[in-house]
mmCIF file of C-alpha atoms in Angstrom:
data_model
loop_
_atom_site.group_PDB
_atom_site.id
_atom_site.type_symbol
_atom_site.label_atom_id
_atom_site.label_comp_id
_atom_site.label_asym_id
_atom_site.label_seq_id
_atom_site.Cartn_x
_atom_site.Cartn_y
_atom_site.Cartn_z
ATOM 1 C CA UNK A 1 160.088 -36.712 -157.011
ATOM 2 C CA UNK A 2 157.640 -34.242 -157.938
ATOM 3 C CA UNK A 3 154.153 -34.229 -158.809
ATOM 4 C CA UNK A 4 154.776 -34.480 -162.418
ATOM 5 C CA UNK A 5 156.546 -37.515 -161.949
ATOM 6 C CA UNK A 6 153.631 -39.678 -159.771
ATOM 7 C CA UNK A 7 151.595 -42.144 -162.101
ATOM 8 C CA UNK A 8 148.251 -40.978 -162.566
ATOM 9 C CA UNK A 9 146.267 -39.897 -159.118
ATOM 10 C CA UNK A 10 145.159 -36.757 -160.466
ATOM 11 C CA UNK A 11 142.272 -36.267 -158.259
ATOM 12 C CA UNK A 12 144.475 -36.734 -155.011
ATOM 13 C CA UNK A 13 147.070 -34.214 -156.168
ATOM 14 C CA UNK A 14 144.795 -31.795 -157.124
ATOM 15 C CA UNK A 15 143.317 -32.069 -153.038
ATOM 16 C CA UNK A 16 146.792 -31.503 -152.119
ATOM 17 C CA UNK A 17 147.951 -29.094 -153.948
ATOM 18 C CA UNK A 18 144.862 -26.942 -153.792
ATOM 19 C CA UNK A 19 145.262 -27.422 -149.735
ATOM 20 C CA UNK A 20 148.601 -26.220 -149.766
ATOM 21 C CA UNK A 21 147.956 -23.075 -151.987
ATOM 22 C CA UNK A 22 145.294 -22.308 -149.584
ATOM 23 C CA UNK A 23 147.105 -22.816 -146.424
ATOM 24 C CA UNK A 24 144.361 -25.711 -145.627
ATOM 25 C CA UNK A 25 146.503 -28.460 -145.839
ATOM 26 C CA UNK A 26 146.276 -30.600 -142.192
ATOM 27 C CA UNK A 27 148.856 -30.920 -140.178
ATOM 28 C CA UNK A 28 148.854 -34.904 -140.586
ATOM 29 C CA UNK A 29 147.663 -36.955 -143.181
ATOM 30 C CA UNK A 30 147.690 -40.584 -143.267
ATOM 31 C CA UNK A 31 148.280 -41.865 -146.493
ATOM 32 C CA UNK A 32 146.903 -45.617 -147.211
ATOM 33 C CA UNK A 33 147.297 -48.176 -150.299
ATOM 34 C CA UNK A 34 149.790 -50.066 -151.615
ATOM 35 C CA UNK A 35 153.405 -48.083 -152.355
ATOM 36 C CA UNK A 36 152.626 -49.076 -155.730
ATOM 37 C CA UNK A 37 149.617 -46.806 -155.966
ATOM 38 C CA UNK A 38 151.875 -44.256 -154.885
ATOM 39 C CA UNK A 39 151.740 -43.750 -151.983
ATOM 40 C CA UNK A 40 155.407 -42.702 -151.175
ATOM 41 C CA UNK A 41 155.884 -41.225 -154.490
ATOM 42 C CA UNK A 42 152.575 -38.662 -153.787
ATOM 43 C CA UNK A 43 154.688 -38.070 -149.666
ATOM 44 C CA UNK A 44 157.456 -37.122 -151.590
ATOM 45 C CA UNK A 45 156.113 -35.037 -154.366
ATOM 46 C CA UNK A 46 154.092 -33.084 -151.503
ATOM 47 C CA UNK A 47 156.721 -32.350 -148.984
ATOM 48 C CA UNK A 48 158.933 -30.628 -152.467
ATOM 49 C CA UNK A 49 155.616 -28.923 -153.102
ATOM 50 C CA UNK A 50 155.713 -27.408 -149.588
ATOM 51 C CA UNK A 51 159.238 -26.889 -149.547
ATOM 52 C CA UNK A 52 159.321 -25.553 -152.862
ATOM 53 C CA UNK A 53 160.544 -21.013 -152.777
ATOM 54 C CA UNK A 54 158.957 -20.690 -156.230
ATOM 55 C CA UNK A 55 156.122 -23.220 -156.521
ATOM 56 C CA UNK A 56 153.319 -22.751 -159.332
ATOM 57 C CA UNK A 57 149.683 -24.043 -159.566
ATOM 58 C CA UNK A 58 150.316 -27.451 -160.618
ATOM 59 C CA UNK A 59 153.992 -28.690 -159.037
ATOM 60 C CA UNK A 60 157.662 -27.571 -157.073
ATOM 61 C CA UNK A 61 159.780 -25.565 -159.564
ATOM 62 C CA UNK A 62 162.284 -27.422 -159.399
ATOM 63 C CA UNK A 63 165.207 -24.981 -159.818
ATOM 64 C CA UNK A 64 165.538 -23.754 -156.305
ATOM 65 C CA UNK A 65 168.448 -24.731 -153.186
ATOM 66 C CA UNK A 66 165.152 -26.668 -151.318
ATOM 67 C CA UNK A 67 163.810 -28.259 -154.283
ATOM 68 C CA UNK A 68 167.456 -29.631 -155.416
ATOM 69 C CA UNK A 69 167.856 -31.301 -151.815
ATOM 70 C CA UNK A 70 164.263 -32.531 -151.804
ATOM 71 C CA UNK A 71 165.381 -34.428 -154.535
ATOM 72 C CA UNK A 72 168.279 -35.990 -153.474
ATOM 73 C CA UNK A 73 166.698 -37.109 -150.017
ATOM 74 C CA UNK A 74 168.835 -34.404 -148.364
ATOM 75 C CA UNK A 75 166.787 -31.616 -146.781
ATOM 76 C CA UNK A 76 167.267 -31.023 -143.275
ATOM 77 C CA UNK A 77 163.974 -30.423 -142.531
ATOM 78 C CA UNK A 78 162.838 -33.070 -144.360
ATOM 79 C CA UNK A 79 162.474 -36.393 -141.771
ATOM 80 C CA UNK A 80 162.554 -40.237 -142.637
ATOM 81 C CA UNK A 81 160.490 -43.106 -140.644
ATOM 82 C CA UNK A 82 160.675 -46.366 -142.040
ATOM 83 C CA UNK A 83 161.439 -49.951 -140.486
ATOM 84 C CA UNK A 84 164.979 -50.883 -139.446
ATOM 85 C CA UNK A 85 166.793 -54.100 -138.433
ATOM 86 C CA UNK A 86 167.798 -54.437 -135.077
ATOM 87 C CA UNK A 87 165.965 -54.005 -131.518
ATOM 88 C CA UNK A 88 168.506 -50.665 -130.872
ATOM 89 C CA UNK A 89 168.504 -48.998 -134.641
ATOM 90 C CA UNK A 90 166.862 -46.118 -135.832
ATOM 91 C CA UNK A 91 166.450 -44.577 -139.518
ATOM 92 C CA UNK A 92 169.367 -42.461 -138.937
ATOM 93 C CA UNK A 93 171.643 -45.903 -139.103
ATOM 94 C CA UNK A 94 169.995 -47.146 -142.464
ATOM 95 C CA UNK A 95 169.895 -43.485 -144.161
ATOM 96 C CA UNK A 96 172.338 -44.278 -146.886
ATOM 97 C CA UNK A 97 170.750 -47.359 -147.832
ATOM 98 C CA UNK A 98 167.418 -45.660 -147.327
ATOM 99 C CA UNK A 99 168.299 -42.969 -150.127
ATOM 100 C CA UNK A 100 169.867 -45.303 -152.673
ATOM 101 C CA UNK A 101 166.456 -47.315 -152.361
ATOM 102 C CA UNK A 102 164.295 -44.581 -152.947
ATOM 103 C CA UNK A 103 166.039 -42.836 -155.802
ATOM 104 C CA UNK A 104 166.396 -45.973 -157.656
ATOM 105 C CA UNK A 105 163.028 -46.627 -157.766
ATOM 106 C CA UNK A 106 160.262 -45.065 -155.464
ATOM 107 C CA UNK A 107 157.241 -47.475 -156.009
ATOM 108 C CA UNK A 108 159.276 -50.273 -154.350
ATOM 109 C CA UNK A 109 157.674 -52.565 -151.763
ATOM 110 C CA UNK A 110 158.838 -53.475 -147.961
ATOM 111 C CA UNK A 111 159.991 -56.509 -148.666
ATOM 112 C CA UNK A 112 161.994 -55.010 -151.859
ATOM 113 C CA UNK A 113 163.069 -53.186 -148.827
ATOM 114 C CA UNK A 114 163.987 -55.747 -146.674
ATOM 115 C CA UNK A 115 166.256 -57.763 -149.394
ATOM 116 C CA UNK A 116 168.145 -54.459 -150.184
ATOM 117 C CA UNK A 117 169.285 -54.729 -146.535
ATOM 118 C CA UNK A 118 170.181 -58.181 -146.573
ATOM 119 C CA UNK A 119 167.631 -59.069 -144.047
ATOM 120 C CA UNK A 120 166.871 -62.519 -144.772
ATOM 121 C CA UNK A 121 164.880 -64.109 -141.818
ATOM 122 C CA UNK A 122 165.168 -60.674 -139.725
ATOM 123 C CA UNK A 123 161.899 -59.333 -139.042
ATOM 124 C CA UNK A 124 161.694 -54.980 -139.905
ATOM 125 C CA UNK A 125 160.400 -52.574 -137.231
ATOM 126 C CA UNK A 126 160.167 -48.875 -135.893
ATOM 127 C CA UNK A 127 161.633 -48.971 -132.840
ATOM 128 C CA UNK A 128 161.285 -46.763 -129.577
ATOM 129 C CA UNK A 129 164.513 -45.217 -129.509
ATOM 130 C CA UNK A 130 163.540 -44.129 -133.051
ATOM 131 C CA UNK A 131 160.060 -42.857 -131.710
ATOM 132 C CA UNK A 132 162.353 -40.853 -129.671
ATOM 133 C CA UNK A 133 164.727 -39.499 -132.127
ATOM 134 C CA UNK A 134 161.150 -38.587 -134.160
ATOM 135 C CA UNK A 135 160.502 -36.347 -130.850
ATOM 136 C CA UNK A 136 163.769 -34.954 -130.483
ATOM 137 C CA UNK A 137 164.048 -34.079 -134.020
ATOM 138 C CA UNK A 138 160.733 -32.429 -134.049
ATOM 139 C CA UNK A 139 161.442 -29.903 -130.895
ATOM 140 C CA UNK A 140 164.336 -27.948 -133.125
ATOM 141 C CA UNK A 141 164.244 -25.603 -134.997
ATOM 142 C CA UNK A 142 163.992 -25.687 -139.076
ATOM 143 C CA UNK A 143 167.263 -25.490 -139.832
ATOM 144 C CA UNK A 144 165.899 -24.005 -143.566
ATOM 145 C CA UNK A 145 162.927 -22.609 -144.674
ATOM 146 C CA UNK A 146 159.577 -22.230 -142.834
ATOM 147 C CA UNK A 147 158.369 -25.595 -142.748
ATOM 148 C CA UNK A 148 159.172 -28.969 -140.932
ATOM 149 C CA UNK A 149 157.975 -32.207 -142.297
ATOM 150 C CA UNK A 150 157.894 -36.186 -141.566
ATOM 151 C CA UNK A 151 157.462 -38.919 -143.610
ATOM 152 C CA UNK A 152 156.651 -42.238 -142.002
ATOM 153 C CA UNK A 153 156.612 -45.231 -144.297
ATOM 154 C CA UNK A 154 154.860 -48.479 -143.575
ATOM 155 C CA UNK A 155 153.035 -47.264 -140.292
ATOM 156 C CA UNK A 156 152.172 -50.749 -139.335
ATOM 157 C CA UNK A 157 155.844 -51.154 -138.322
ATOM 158 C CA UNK A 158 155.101 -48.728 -135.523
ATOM 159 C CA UNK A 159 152.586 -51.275 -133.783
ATOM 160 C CA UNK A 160 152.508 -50.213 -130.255
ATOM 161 C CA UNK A 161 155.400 -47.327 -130.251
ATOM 162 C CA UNK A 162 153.078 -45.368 -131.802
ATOM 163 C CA UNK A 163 151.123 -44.410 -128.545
ATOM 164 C CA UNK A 164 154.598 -42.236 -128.007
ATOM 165 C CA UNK A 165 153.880 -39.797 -131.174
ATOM 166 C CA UNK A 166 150.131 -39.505 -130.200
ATOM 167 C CA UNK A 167 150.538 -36.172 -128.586
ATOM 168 C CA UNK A 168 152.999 -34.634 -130.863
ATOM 169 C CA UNK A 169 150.520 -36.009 -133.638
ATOM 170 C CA UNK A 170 147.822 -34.324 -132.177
ATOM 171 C CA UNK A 171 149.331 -30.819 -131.265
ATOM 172 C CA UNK A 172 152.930 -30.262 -133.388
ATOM 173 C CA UNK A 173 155.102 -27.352 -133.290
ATOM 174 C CA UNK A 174 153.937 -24.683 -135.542
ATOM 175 C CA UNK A 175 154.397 -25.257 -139.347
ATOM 176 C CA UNK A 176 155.183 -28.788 -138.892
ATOM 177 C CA UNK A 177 153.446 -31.712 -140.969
ATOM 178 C CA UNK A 178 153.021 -35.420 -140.857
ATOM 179 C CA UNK A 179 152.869 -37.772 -143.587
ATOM 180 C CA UNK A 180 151.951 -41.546 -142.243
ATOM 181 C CA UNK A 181 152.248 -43.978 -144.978
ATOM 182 C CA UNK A 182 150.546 -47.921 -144.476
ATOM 183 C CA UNK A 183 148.837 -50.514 -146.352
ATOM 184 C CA UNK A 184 146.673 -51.896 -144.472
ATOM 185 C CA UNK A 185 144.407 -50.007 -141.970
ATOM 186 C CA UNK A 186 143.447 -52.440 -139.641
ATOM 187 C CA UNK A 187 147.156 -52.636 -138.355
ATOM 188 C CA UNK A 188 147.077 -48.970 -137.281
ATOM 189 C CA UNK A 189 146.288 -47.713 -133.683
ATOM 190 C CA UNK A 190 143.087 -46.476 -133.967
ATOM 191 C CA UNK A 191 144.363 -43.213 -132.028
ATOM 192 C CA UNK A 192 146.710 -42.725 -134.571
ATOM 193 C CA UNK A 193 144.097 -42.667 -137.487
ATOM 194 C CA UNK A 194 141.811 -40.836 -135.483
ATOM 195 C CA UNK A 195 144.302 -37.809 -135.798
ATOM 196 C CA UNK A 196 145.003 -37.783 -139.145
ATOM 197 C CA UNK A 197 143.134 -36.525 -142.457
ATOM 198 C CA UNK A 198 142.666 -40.145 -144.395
ATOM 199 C CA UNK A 199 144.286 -39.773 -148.286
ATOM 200 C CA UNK A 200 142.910 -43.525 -149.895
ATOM 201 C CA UNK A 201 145.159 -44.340 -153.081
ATOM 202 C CA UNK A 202 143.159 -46.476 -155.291
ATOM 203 C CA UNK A 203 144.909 -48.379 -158.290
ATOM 204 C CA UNK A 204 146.301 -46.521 -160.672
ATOM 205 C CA UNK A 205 144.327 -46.604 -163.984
ATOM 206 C CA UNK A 206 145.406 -49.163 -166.756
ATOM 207 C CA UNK A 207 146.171 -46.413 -169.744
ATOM 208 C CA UNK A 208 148.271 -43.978 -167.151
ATOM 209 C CA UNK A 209 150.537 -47.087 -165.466
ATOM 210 C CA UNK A 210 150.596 -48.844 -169.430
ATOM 211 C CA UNK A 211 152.109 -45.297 -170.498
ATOM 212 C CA UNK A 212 154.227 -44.643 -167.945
ATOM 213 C CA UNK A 213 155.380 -47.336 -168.392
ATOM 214 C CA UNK A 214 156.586 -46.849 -172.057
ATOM 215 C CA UNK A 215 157.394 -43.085 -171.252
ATOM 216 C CA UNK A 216 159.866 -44.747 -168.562
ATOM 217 C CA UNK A 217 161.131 -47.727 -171.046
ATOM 218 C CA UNK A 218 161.879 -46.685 -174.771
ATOM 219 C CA UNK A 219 162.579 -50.333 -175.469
ATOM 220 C CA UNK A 220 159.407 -51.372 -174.304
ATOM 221 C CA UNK A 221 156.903 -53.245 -176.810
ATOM 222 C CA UNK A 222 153.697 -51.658 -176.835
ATOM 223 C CA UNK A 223 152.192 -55.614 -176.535
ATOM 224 C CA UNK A 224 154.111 -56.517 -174.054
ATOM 225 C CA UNK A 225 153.383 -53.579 -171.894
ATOM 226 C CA UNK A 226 149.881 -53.452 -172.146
ATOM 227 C CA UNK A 227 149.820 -57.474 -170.757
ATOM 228 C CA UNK A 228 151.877 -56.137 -167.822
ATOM 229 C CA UNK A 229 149.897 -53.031 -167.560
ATOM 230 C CA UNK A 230 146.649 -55.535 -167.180
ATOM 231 C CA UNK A 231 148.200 -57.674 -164.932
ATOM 232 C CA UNK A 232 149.493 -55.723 -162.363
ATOM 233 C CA UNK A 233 145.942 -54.309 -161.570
ATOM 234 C CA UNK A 234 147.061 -50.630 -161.293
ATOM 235 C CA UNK A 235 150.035 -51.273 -158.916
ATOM 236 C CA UNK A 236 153.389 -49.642 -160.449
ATOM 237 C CA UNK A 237 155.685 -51.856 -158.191
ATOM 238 C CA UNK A 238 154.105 -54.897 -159.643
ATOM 239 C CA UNK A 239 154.392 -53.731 -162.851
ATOM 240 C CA UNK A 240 157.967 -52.825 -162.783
ATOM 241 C CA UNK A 241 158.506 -56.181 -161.117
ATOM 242 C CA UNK A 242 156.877 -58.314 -164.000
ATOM 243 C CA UNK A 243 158.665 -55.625 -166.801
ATOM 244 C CA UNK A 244 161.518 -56.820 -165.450
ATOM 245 C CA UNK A 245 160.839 -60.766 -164.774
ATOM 246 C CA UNK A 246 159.093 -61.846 -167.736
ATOM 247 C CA UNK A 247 159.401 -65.125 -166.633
ATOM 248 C CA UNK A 248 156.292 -64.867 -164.409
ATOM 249 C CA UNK A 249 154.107 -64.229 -167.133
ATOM 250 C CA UNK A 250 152.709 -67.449 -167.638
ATOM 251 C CA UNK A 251 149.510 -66.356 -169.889
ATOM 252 C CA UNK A 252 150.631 -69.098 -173.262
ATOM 253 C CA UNK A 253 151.221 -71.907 -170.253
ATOM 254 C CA UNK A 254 147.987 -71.133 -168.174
ATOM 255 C CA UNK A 255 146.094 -71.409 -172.208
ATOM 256 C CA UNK A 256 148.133 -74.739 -172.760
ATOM 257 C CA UNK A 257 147.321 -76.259 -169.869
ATOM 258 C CA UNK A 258 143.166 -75.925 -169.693
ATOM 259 C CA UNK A 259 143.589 -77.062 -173.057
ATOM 260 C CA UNK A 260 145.621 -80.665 -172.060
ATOM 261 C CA UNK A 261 143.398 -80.848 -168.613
ATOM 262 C CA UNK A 262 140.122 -81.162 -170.937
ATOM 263 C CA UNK A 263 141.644 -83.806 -173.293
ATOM 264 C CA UNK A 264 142.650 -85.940 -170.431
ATOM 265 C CA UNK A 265 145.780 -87.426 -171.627
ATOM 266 C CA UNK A 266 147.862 -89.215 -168.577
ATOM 267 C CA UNK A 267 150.723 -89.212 -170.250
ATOM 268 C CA UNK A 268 150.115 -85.457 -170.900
ATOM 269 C CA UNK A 269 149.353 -84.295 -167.838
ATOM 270 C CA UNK A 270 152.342 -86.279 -166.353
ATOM 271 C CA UNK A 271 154.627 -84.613 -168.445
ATOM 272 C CA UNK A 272 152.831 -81.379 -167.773
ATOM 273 C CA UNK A 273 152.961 -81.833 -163.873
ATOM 274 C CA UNK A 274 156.913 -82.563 -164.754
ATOM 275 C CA UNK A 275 157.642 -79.318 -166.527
ATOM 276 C CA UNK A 276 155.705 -77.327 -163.422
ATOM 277 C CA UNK A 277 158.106 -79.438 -161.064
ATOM 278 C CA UNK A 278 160.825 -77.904 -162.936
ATOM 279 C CA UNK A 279 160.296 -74.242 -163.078
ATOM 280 C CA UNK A 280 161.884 -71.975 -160.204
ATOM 281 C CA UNK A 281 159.432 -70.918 -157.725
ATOM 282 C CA UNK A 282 158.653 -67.259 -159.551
ATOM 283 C CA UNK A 283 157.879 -68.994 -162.351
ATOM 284 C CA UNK A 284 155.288 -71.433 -160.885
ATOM 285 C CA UNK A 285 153.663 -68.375 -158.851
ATOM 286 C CA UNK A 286 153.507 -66.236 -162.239
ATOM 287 C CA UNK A 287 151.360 -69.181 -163.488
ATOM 288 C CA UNK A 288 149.272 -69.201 -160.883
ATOM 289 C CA UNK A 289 148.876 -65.486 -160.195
ATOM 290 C CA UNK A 290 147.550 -65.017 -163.991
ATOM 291 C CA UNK A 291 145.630 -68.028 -163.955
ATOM 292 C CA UNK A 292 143.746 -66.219 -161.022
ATOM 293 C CA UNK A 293 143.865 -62.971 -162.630
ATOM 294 C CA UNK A 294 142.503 -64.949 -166.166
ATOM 295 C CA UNK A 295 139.330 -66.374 -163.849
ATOM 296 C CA UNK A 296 138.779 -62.874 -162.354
ATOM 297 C CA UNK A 297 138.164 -61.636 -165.867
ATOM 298 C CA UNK A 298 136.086 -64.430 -166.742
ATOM 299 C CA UNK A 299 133.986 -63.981 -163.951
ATOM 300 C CA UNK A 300 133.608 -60.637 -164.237
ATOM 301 C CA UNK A 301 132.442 -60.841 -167.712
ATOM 302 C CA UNK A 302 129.798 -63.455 -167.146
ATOM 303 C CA UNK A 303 128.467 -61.247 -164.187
ATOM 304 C CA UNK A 304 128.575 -58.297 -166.661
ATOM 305 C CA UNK A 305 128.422 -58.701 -170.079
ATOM 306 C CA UNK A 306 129.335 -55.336 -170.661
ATOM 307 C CA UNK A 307 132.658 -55.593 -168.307
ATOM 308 C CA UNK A 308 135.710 -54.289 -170.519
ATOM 309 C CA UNK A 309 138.110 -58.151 -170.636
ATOM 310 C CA UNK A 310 141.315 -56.526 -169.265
ATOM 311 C CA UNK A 311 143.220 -59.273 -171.531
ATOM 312 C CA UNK A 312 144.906 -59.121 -174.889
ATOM 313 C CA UNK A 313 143.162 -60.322 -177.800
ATOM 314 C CA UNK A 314 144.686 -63.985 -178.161
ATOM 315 C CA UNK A 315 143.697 -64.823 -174.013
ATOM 316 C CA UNK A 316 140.063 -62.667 -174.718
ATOM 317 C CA UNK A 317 139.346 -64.787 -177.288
ATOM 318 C CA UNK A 318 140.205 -67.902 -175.487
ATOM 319 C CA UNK A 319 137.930 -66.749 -172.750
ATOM 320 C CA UNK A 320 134.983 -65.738 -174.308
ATOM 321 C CA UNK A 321 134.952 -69.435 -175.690
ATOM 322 C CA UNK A 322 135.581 -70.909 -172.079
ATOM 323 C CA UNK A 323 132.663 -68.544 -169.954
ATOM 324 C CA UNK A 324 130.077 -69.896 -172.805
ATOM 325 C CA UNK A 325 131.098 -73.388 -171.703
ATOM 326 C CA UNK A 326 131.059 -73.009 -167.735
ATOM 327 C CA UNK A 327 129.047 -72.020 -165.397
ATOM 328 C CA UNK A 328 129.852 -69.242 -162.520
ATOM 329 C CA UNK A 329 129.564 -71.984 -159.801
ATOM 330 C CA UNK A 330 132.184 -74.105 -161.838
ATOM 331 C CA UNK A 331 134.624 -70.862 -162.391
ATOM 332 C CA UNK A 332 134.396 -70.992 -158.439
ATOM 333 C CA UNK A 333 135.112 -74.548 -158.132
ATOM 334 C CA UNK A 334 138.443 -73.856 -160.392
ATOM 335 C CA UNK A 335 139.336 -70.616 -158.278
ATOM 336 C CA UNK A 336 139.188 -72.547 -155.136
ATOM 337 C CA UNK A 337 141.549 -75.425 -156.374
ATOM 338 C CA UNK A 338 143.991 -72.665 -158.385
ATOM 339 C CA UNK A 339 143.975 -71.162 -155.161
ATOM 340 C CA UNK A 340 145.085 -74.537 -153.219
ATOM 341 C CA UNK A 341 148.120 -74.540 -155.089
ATOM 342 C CA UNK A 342 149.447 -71.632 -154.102
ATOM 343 C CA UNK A 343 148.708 -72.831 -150.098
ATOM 344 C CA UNK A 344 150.277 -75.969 -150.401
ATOM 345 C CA UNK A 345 152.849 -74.572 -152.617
ATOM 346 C CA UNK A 346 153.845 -72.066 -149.574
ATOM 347 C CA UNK A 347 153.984 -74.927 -147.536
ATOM 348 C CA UNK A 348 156.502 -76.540 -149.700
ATOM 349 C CA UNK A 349 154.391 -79.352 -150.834
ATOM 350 C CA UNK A 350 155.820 -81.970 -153.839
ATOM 351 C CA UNK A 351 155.431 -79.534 -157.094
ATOM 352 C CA UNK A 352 154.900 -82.482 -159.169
ATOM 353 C CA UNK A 353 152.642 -84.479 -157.543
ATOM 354 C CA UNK A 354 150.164 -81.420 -156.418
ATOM 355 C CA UNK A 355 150.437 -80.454 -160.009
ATOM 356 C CA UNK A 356 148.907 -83.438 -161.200
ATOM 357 C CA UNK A 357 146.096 -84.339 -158.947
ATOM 358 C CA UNK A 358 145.010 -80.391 -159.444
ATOM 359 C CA UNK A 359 145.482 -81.470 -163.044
ATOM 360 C CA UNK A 360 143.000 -84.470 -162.715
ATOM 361 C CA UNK A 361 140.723 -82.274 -160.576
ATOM 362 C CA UNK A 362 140.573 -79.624 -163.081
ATOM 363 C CA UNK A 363 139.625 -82.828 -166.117
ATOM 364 C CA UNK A 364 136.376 -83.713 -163.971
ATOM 365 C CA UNK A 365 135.335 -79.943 -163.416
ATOM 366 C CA UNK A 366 135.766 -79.212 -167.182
ATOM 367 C CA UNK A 367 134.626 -82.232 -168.508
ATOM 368 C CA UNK A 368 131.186 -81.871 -166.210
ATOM 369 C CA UNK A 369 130.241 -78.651 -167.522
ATOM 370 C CA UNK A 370 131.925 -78.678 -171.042
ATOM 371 C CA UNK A 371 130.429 -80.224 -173.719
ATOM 372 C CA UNK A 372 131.844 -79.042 -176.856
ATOM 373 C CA UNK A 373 135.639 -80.397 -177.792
ATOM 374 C CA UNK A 374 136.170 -78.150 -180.827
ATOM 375 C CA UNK A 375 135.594 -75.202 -179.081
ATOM 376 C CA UNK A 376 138.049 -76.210 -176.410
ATOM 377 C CA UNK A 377 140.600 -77.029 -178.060
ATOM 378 C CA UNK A 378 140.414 -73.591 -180.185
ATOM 379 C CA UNK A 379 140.919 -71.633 -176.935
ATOM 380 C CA UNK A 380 144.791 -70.404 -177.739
ATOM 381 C CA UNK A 381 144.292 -71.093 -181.787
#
């Protein structure tokens, strides 16, 4: 992985490799978003950019002994952190697995993780004896080149272990760098952040993941893409997820059904809450995720008329109709019960049954604050 190769992020690369081409570049970072931001994917690229005998302004060369064994997950001075299975394993144990993961695809999530493992019910960690092996490692010597470096992935697997790195965080051997990865900042020690130079990875922008996306998928239809590219809200892992699941794109179904919910049909909505009973559980969150992600737009827009309708043509027309009909407070209403069947869904609640009454709910919200039939029943023509 080099820089060439992380979806969009320009700005943060840039910072980095300016940092390194300077000699500024701190001696640990903490690197925070979702890995489908990139936040592994920018670790990576950066510790072949520091590794790198023959670097240029803009990325590793790619031609030289370090960068061919930065690639493969295989330089020696090149450390892995990331959460194992089992109260007495360390990284070392999982390091096959951990490279087959990562060169397969590197915007993956924990969970993704997790299942490549076989972990089922097993709950990940970083354990101490692999706070210890971080420590151990660290003392030695590079065994090539002038630089040591560690990449820890999902931080918040540390939890309280991380008090034992605090001191080599704070004051490393010479030449040595840390890269921390997490999502979510609240579950770091605040000691831990406190010694690190904060990198925040924001979304990636819609054109750079769409065309990556086609760059990385010849077969790809530029259509189809550009839904996923919307949907996934600038997270690559998501994105390669619903590329590969179309299933859980449930944009035509989420149309179909405000359209039978106005009209009010029993019969319809039985049958309806029938065919939602039936669908396997990715199927019936797809629905609901873009039904949420169809209500974000549509707020959105009525806040600001000038917002750009991340939607394809077919679902923006459909929703231009619908915010003239409905009121923000109402859009609200419908948020709160789309977002009740995803609760009670969790909880394993009767599909069918909590498919129809939110059905029936959704009739009386609609038919309170819609008044014109033709235009409803347009919405997917």
């Amino acid at each position: 992985m080099d820089f060439g190769s992380v979806v969009g992020q320009d700005l943060i690369k840039d910072s980095l490799r300016d940092a390194v081409q300077r000699h500024r570049l701190p001696h640990a970072l903490l690197f925070l978003g979702k890995t489908g931001h990139g936040t592994l994917a920018g670790a990576l690229a950066l510790a072949r950019y520091i590794m790198c005998e023959n670097r240029s302004a803009t990325d590793a060369c790619g031609n030289c002994s370090n960068c061919h064994k930065s690639a493969k997950l295989i330089h020696p001075d090149i450390h892995f952190t990331y959460p194992t299975l089992g109260a007495k394993m360390t990284s070392l144990d999982f390091i096959v697995q951990w490279r087959q993961f990562v060169l397969e695809n590197t915007y993956r999530e924990v969970q993704d993780w997790f299942a490549f493992n076989n972990a089922e019910n097993k709950q990940g960690n970083i354990t101490a004896l692999e706070c210890a092996r971080v420590l151990k490692n660290l003392s030695l010597k590079t065994f090539e080149g002038n630089f040591k470096i560690h990449i820890t992935w999902m931080a918040e697997y540390l939890a309280k272990q991380a008090n034992r790195l605090l001191k080599i965080i704070e004051e490393p051997p010479q030449n040595t760098f840390f890269i921390i990865i997490a999502e979510n900042q609240d579950r770091i020690l605040n000691t831990i952040i406190s010694r690190c130079q904060l990198v925040s990875f924001p979304p990636i922008n819609d054109e750079e993941l769409i065309r990556a996306l086609q760059d990385g998928m010849d077969s790809l239809d530029q259509q189809w893409a550009t839904q996923v590219g919307f949907l996934s809200s600038g997270d690559m892992a998501k994105a390669l997820t619903l590329v590969k699941a179309p299933e859980q794109v449930q944009a035509g179904q989420w149309l179909t059904w405000m359209r039978l919910v106005y009209k009010g049909s029993g019969i319809e909505m039985k049958e309806w809450a029938d065919a939602f009973a039936k669908m396997d559980k990715e199927s019936q969150k797809g629905f609901i995720q873009y039904g949420l992600f169809f209500l974000r737009e549509m707020t959105l827009s009525k806040l600001n008329p000038s917002h750009q309708v991340r939607l394809l043509e077919k679902e923006k027309a459909a929703l231009i109709k619908l915010q003239q009909l409905i009121d923000l407070a109402s859009i609200q209403e419908v948020i709160d019960l789309v977002e009740g069947l995803i609760f009670h869904l969790e909880r394993n609640a009767n599909a069918r049954i909590l498919m129809l009454d939110a059905s029936i709910q959704m009739h009386y919200l609609l038919r309170n604050n819609i008044h014109h039939v033709a235009d409803i029943k347009s919405l997917s023509k």
